[in-house]
Amino acid sequence: LPLVVLIEDLHWIDTESEFVLQRLVESVAPHRILIVLTYRPEYRNLWMQFGTCQQLRLDPFDAGETAAFLDTLLGCDPSLDALKPMLAAHTDQTPLFLEETVRALAENGDIVGLPGAYVAGGEITEIVLSDNVQALISARIDRLSPEHRRVLQIASVIGKEVPDRLLRDLAPLPAEDLDRAIRRLKSKEFLFELQSIPSVQYTFKHALTHRVTYATLLAADRKALHLAALRAIEARHAGALVEHAEKLADHAMRGEAWESAAHYLLETADRAVERSAYDMAADFLRQAEQAVQSMPDSPRRMELSIDICTRIRPVYSIIGSLQGVTEKLAQARADAVTLGDRERLCRILVHQSYFLSTRGTLEEGLESAGALKQLARELGNGGERYACEAALAAAQAHLMRADARA
């Protein structure tokens, strides 16, 4: 039987799911499977290179589609006949703008009743509302009570998808009041229940609703809430932090917890490498570098900087982004010497030797291999692995030198 797979809002996808989706798209051609994907224009499409893929742009509604959509939203009461063409003109026939405008009219009392069965609350000669959807959503948020607005803001910090348990960890309300707030936000269609099993999870009605809500927070408030989310996830998932590393890294970066951000970004980069997703791994490593650069000078900053460099050589070599790698490896080597950290120094020397000889600077590569061999000898039994690495790195440099002479 043919199969249709629908996946919406790809602009919110995590890297683990994106990897699975990429593999699915690559292997779908011989099968009777149709994959339908929706995403916003800013999402980077990874599969249009395949001849089996076709991109369809979703434009604003035409007149007929707008009329049908408004009949669904409003109903067909004759008292609304004059309103519908005004709505179409005011919103440029954009679905989300139409929905938000209808909700605003209902909240203002201009139309009364239930969705799909409204009647006019009086004569409507013009629409006195904001002429852009962001301002309209912002006005609806402002009309919420302070408690309910705060819960929505906390949800926006958690992300597009909002686990109920995490929301309860962060919201400073008694359970009964929080339940009331969630019911209110659902009734106003800010949040929808995405799943109830194995645990309750909510999602924002639209990505734009999420962004507008997030923008209502002051920078200091966002930072504090991201830090709180970071600590709450760490506490709730203490035994499985690696599985949540990407989300933890995001909260740490936004909360300016630079050391935690660097640590979780390294975890996320490692997982990307395991899946051969080297472009993603490089992006995570670049973010980790930014986090480390924001830390004050300290031994821990130097350690993290070295740990980043031990991952840069294989990742950047594969994607062909080699500019500055030589200098970074040299600095990491100097930092390891300063720290007196022999383990990290060995790891850096391995990568430095391979990288330099591969780049054609063979004598420098041999020097690094020789330094590694000497350090491995000093480590005794604990240096056996690095002695082998030193021999392999030196052999690579010698082979390349022989080829060059030939």
Coordinates of C-alpha atoms in Angstrom, one line a residue:
L1 CA 0.0 0.0 0.0
P2 CA 1.2 3.6 -0.6
L3 CA 2.2 5.6 2.4
V4 CA 1.9 9.4 3.0
V5 CA 4.2 10.9 5.7
L6 CA 3.3 14.5 6.8
I7 CA 5.9 16.4 8.9
E8 CA 5.1 20.0 9.8
D9 CA 7.2 23.0 11.0
L10 CA 10.6 21.7 10.0
H11 CA 12.1 25.1 11.1
W12 CA 11.8 23.8 14.6
I13 CA 13.3 20.4 14.0
D14 CA 16.2 19.2 16.2
T15 CA 19.4 17.8 14.7
E16 CA 18.7 14.2 15.7
S17 CA 15.3 14.1 14.0
E18 CA 16.7 16.0 11.0
F19 CA 19.3 13.3 10.5
V20 CA 16.6 10.6 10.5
L21 CA 14.6 12.6 8.0
Q22 CA 17.6 13.1 5.8
R23 CA 18.2 9.4 5.6
L24 CA 14.5 8.8 4.9
V25 CA 14.5 11.2 2.0
E26 CA 17.6 9.7 0.6
S27 CA 16.1 6.2 0.6
V28 CA 12.5 6.8 -0.4
A29 CA 12.8 6.8 -4.2
P30 CA 12.2 3.1 -4.9
H31 CA 9.2 2.9 -2.6
R32 CA 5.6 4.1 -2.8
I33 CA 6.0 6.7 -0.2
L34 CA 5.1 10.4 -0.4
I35 CA 6.7 12.7 2.2
V36 CA 5.1 16.1 2.7
L37 CA 7.2 18.6 4.6
T38 CA 6.2 22.2 5.6
Y39 CA 8.6 24.8 6.8
R40 CA 9.2 28.6 6.8
P41 CA 11.5 30.2 4.1
E42 CA 14.4 30.6 6.5
Y43 CA 14.8 26.9 6.9
R44 CA 17.9 25.5 5.1
N45 CA 16.6 22.7 2.7
L46 CA 19.0 19.8 2.6
W47 CA 17.4 17.6 0.0
M48 CA 16.4 19.7 -3.0
Q49 CA 19.5 18.2 -4.7
F50 CA 17.5 14.9 -5.1
G51 CA 15.5 14.7 -8.3
T52 CA 12.6 13.1 -6.5
C53 CA 11.9 16.3 -4.5
Q54 CA 9.7 19.2 -5.5
Q55 CA 9.2 22.5 -3.7
L56 CA 5.8 24.2 -3.6
R57 CA 5.6 27.8 -2.4
L58 CA 2.4 28.5 -0.3
D59 CA 1.2 31.9 -1.4
P60 CA -1.6 34.0 0.2
F61 CA -5.1 32.8 -0.4
D62 CA -6.9 33.8 -3.6
A63 CA -10.4 35.3 -3.4
G64 CA -12.2 32.0 -3.4
E65 CA -10.0 30.4 -0.8
T66 CA -10.3 33.4 1.4
A67 CA -14.1 33.3 1.2
A68 CA -14.2 29.6 2.1
F69 CA -11.7 30.1 4.9
L70 CA -13.8 33.0 6.4
D71 CA -17.0 30.9 6.2
T72 CA -15.2 28.3 8.3
L73 CA -13.9 30.8 10.8
L74 CA -16.9 33.0 11.1
G75 CA -19.9 31.0 9.8
C76 CA -22.4 32.2 7.2
D77 CA -24.7 34.5 9.1
P78 CA -25.9 37.3 6.9
S79 CA -24.9 39.9 9.5
L80 CA -21.2 39.1 8.5
D81 CA -21.6 39.7 4.8
A82 CA -20.1 43.2 4.9
L83 CA -17.3 42.2 7.3
K84 CA -15.8 39.4 5.2
P85 CA -14.5 41.6 2.3
M86 CA -13.1 44.1 4.8
L87 CA -11.2 41.2 6.5
A88 CA -9.8 40.0 3.2
A89 CA -8.6 43.5 2.3
H90 CA -7.2 44.2 5.8
T91 CA -5.2 41.0 6.0
D92 CA -4.0 40.6 2.4
Q93 CA -5.7 37.2 2.5
T94 CA -3.0 35.7 4.7
P95 CA -4.4 32.8 6.7
L96 CA -2.7 33.5 10.1
F97 CA -3.5 37.2 9.9
L98 CA -7.2 36.3 9.1
E99 CA -7.3 34.0 12.2
E100 CA -5.7 36.5 14.5
T101 CA -8.0 39.3 13.3
V102 CA -11.1 37.2 13.8
R103 CA -10.0 36.3 17.3
A104 CA -9.3 40.0 18.1
L105 CA -12.8 41.0 16.8
A106 CA -14.3 38.3 19.0
E107 CA -12.4 39.5 22.1
N108 CA -13.4 43.1 21.4
G109 CA -17.1 42.1 21.1
D110 CA -17.4 43.1 17.5
I111 CA -18.6 39.6 16.7
V112 CA -20.3 37.3 19.2
G113 CA -20.9 33.6 19.4
L114 CA -18.6 30.6 18.9
P115 CA -16.0 29.9 16.2
G116 CA -17.8 29.0 13.0
A117 CA -21.1 30.4 14.3
Y118 CA -20.5 34.1 14.9
V119 CA -22.9 36.9 14.4
A120 CA -22.1 40.6 14.2
G121 CA -22.3 42.4 17.6
G122 CA -23.4 45.6 15.8
E123 CA -22.8 47.5 12.6
I124 CA -19.2 47.1 11.5
T125 CA -18.1 49.8 9.1
E126 CA -14.3 49.5 9.4
I127 CA -11.7 47.3 11.1
V128 CA -9.9 49.3 13.8
L129 CA -7.1 46.9 14.5
S130 CA -3.3 46.8 13.8
D131 CA -2.4 46.4 10.2
N132 CA 0.3 43.7 10.8
V133 CA -0.1 40.3 12.4
Q134 CA 2.8 40.7 14.9
A135 CA 1.2 43.8 16.5
L136 CA -2.2 42.0 16.5
I137 CA -0.7 39.0 18.4
S138 CA 1.1 41.3 20.8
A139 CA -2.1 43.1 21.6
R140 CA -3.8 39.8 22.3
I141 CA -1.0 38.9 24.7
D142 CA -1.3 42.2 26.4
R143 CA -5.0 41.5 27.1
L144 CA -4.1 38.4 29.1
S145 CA -4.0 38.7 32.9
P146 CA -0.4 39.2 34.3
E147 CA -0.3 35.6 35.6
H148 CA -1.5 34.1 32.4
R149 CA 0.9 36.2 30.3
R150 CA 3.8 35.2 32.5
V151 CA 3.0 31.5 32.0
L152 CA 2.9 32.1 28.2
Q153 CA 6.3 33.9 28.4
I154 CA 7.8 31.1 30.4
A155 CA 6.5 28.7 27.8
S156 CA 8.1 30.8 25.0
V157 CA 11.5 30.5 26.7
I158 CA 11.2 26.7 26.9
G159 CA 10.7 26.5 23.2
K160 CA 8.1 25.9 20.4
E161 CA 7.2 22.6 22.1
V162 CA 6.6 22.9 25.8
P163 CA 6.7 19.8 28.2
D164 CA 4.1 20.2 30.9
R165 CA 6.6 19.1 33.6
L166 CA 9.2 21.6 32.7
L167 CA 6.5 24.4 32.6
R168 CA 5.5 23.4 36.1
D169 CA 9.1 23.5 37.2
L170 CA 9.5 27.1 36.0
A171 CA 6.1 28.7 36.6
P172 CA 5.9 30.3 40.1
L173 CA 2.2 29.3 40.6
P174 CA 0.3 26.8 42.7
A175 CA -0.8 23.8 40.7
E176 CA -4.4 24.8 40.6
D177 CA -3.6 28.3 39.4
L178 CA -1.3 27.0 36.7
D179 CA -3.9 24.5 35.5
R180 CA -6.3 27.5 35.2
A181 CA -3.7 29.5 33.3
I182 CA -3.0 26.6 30.9
R183 CA -6.7 26.1 30.2
R184 CA -7.1 29.9 29.5
L185 CA -4.1 29.9 27.1
K186 CA -5.5 26.8 25.3
S187 CA -9.0 28.4 25.0
K188 CA -7.4 31.5 23.5
E189 CA -5.5 29.3 21.1
F190 CA -2.1 30.4 22.2
L191 CA -1.1 26.9 23.2
F192 CA -2.4 23.5 22.0
E193 CA -1.9 20.1 23.6
L194 CA 0.4 18.3 21.3
Q195 CA 0.5 14.9 23.2
S196 CA -0.7 13.4 26.4
I197 CA 1.2 10.1 26.4
P198 CA 3.7 9.3 27.8
S199 CA 3.7 12.9 29.2
V200 CA 1.7 16.0 28.4
Q201 CA 3.3 18.4 26.0
Y202 CA 2.0 21.7 24.5
T203 CA 3.0 23.6 21.4
F204 CA 2.4 27.2 20.2
K205 CA -0.3 27.8 17.6
H206 CA 2.2 29.2 15.2
A207 CA 6.0 29.9 15.1
L208 CA 5.2 33.7 14.9
T209 CA 3.1 33.5 18.1
H210 CA 6.1 31.9 19.8
R211 CA 8.5 34.6 18.5
V212 CA 6.2 37.5 19.4
T213 CA 5.7 36.2 22.9
Y214 CA 9.4 35.7 23.4
A215 CA 10.0 39.3 22.2
T216 CA 7.8 40.6 25.1
L217 CA 10.5 39.6 27.6
L218 CA 13.3 41.9 28.7
A219 CA 16.8 40.7 27.9
A220 CA 17.6 40.2 31.6
D221 CA 14.3 38.3 32.2
R222 CA 15.1 36.0 29.2
K223 CA 18.5 35.3 30.5
A224 CA 17.2 34.4 34.0
L225 CA 14.5 32.1 32.6
H226 CA 16.9 30.3 30.3
L227 CA 19.2 29.7 33.2
A228 CA 16.3 28.4 35.2
A229 CA 15.3 26.1 32.3
L230 CA 18.9 24.8 32.1
R231 CA 19.0 23.9 35.8
A232 CA 15.5 22.4 35.7
I233 CA 16.4 20.1 32.7
E234 CA 19.6 19.1 34.4
A235 CA 17.8 18.2 37.6
R236 CA 15.0 16.3 35.9
H237 CA 17.2 14.4 33.5
A238 CA 20.3 14.0 35.6
G239 CA 20.8 10.4 34.3
A240 CA 20.4 11.1 30.6
L241 CA 21.8 14.6 30.0
V242 CA 23.5 13.5 26.7
E243 CA 20.0 12.9 25.2
H244 CA 19.1 16.6 26.0
A245 CA 22.5 18.1 25.1
E246 CA 21.3 20.3 22.2
K247 CA 18.4 21.8 24.2
L248 CA 20.7 22.3 27.2
A249 CA 23.3 24.0 25.0
D250 CA 20.7 26.4 23.6
H251 CA 19.5 27.4 27.1
A252 CA 23.0 27.7 28.4
M253 CA 24.0 30.0 25.4
R254 CA 21.0 32.2 25.8
G255 CA 21.4 32.2 29.6
E256 CA 25.1 33.1 29.2
A257 CA 26.2 30.1 31.2
W258 CA 29.3 29.9 29.0
E259 CA 31.0 26.9 30.6
S260 CA 27.9 24.8 30.5
A261 CA 27.2 25.9 27.0
A262 CA 30.7 24.9 25.8
H263 CA 30.4 21.5 27.6
Y264 CA 27.0 20.7 26.0
L265 CA 28.0 22.0 22.6
L266 CA 30.9 19.6 22.6
E267 CA 28.5 16.7 23.6
T268 CA 26.2 17.7 20.7
A269 CA 29.1 18.0 18.3
D270 CA 30.3 14.5 19.2
R271 CA 26.8 13.1 18.5
A272 CA 26.7 14.8 15.1
V273 CA 30.1 13.3 14.3
E274 CA 28.8 9.8 15.2
R275 CA 26.1 10.4 12.5
S276 CA 28.6 11.7 10.0
A277 CA 26.8 15.1 10.2
Y278 CA 30.0 17.0 9.9
D279 CA 28.5 20.4 8.9
M280 CA 26.3 20.3 11.9
A281 CA 29.3 19.3 14.1
A282 CA 31.3 22.2 12.8
D283 CA 28.5 24.6 13.6
F284 CA 28.3 23.3 17.2
L285 CA 32.1 23.6 17.5
R286 CA 32.0 27.2 16.3
Q287 CA 29.3 28.0 18.9
A288 CA 31.5 26.3 21.5
E289 CA 34.4 28.5 20.6
Q290 CA 32.1 31.6 21.0
A291 CA 31.1 30.4 24.5
V292 CA 34.7 29.8 25.5
Q293 CA 35.8 33.2 24.3
S294 CA 33.1 34.7 26.5
M295 CA 34.5 33.0 29.6
P296 CA 37.0 34.8 31.9
D297 CA 40.6 33.7 31.7
S298 CA 41.0 30.6 33.8
P299 CA 42.5 27.0 33.6
R300 CA 39.0 25.7 32.9
R301 CA 38.7 28.0 29.9
M302 CA 42.0 26.7 28.6
E303 CA 40.9 23.1 29.1
L304 CA 37.7 23.6 27.1
S305 CA 39.6 25.4 24.4
I306 CA 41.9 22.4 24.0
D307 CA 38.9 20.0 24.0
I308 CA 37.4 22.0 21.1
C309 CA 40.7 21.8 19.2
T310 CA 40.9 18.1 19.5
R311 CA 37.6 17.9 17.6
I312 CA 38.3 20.6 15.1
R313 CA 40.9 18.8 13.0
P314 CA 38.8 15.7 11.9
V315 CA 35.6 17.7 11.4
Y316 CA 37.1 20.7 9.6
S317 CA 39.3 18.5 7.4
I318 CA 36.3 16.6 6.1
I319 CA 34.2 19.7 5.3
G320 CA 37.2 21.5 3.9
S321 CA 37.2 24.5 6.3
L322 CA 40.9 24.6 7.1
Q323 CA 41.6 28.3 7.6
G324 CA 43.0 29.0 11.0
V325 CA 43.2 25.4 12.1
T326 CA 47.1 25.4 12.2
E327 CA 47.1 28.4 14.6
K328 CA 44.4 27.0 16.8
L329 CA 46.2 23.7 17.2
A330 CA 49.5 25.6 18.0
Q331 CA 47.7 27.7 20.7
A332 CA 46.0 24.6 22.2
R333 CA 49.4 22.9 22.4
A334 CA 50.9 25.9 24.2
D335 CA 47.9 26.0 26.6
A336 CA 48.3 22.3 27.4
V337 CA 52.0 22.9 28.2
T338 CA 51.0 25.9 30.4
L339 CA 48.5 23.7 32.3
G340 CA 50.9 20.9 32.6
D341 CA 48.1 18.6 31.3
R342 CA 49.9 15.7 29.7
E343 CA 46.7 13.9 28.6
R344 CA 45.4 16.9 26.7
L345 CA 48.9 17.6 25.3
C346 CA 49.1 14.1 23.9
R347 CA 45.7 14.5 22.2
I348 CA 46.7 17.8 20.7
L349 CA 50.0 16.5 19.4
V350 CA 48.2 13.6 17.7
H351 CA 45.9 16.0 15.8
Q352 CA 48.6 18.5 15.1
S353 CA 51.0 15.9 13.6
Y354 CA 48.3 14.5 11.3
F355 CA 47.0 17.9 10.3
L356 CA 50.4 19.4 9.5
S357 CA 51.7 16.4 7.5
T358 CA 48.4 16.3 5.5
R359 CA 48.8 20.0 4.7
G360 CA 52.3 19.4 3.4
T361 CA 54.3 20.9 6.2
L362 CA 56.0 17.5 6.8
E363 CA 58.9 18.6 9.0
E364 CA 56.5 20.3 11.4
G365 CA 54.4 17.2 11.4
L366 CA 57.4 15.0 12.2
E367 CA 58.3 17.4 15.0
S368 CA 54.8 17.0 16.6
A369 CA 55.0 13.2 16.2
G370 CA 58.5 13.2 17.8
A371 CA 57.2 15.3 20.7
L372 CA 54.3 12.9 21.2
K373 CA 56.6 9.9 21.1
Q374 CA 58.8 11.4 23.8
L375 CA 55.8 12.3 26.0
A376 CA 54.4 8.8 25.6
R377 CA 57.7 7.3 26.7
E378 CA 57.6 9.6 29.8
L379 CA 54.1 8.4 30.6
G380 CA 55.2 4.8 30.8
N381 CA 52.4 2.2 30.6
G382 CA 49.8 4.9 30.4
G383 CA 51.3 6.2 27.2
E384 CA 51.2 3.0 25.1
R385 CA 48.3 4.2 23.0
Y386 CA 50.0 7.5 22.2
A387 CA 53.2 5.8 21.4
C388 CA 51.3 3.9 18.7
E389 CA 49.7 7.2 17.5
A390 CA 53.1 8.8 17.3
A391 CA 54.5 6.0 15.2
L392 CA 51.5 6.2 12.8
A393 CA 51.7 9.9 12.5
A394 CA 55.4 9.8 11.8
A395 CA 54.9 7.1 9.2
Q396 CA 52.3 9.2 7.5
A397 CA 54.7 12.1 7.3
H398 CA 57.5 10.0 6.0
L399 CA 55.3 8.4 3.3
M400 CA 54.2 11.9 2.2
R401 CA 57.7 13.1 2.2
A402 CA 58.8 10.1 0.0
D403 CA 55.9 10.8 -2.4
A404 CA 56.9 14.4 -2.6
R405 CA 60.5 13.6 -3.4
A406 CA 59.4 11.0 -6.0

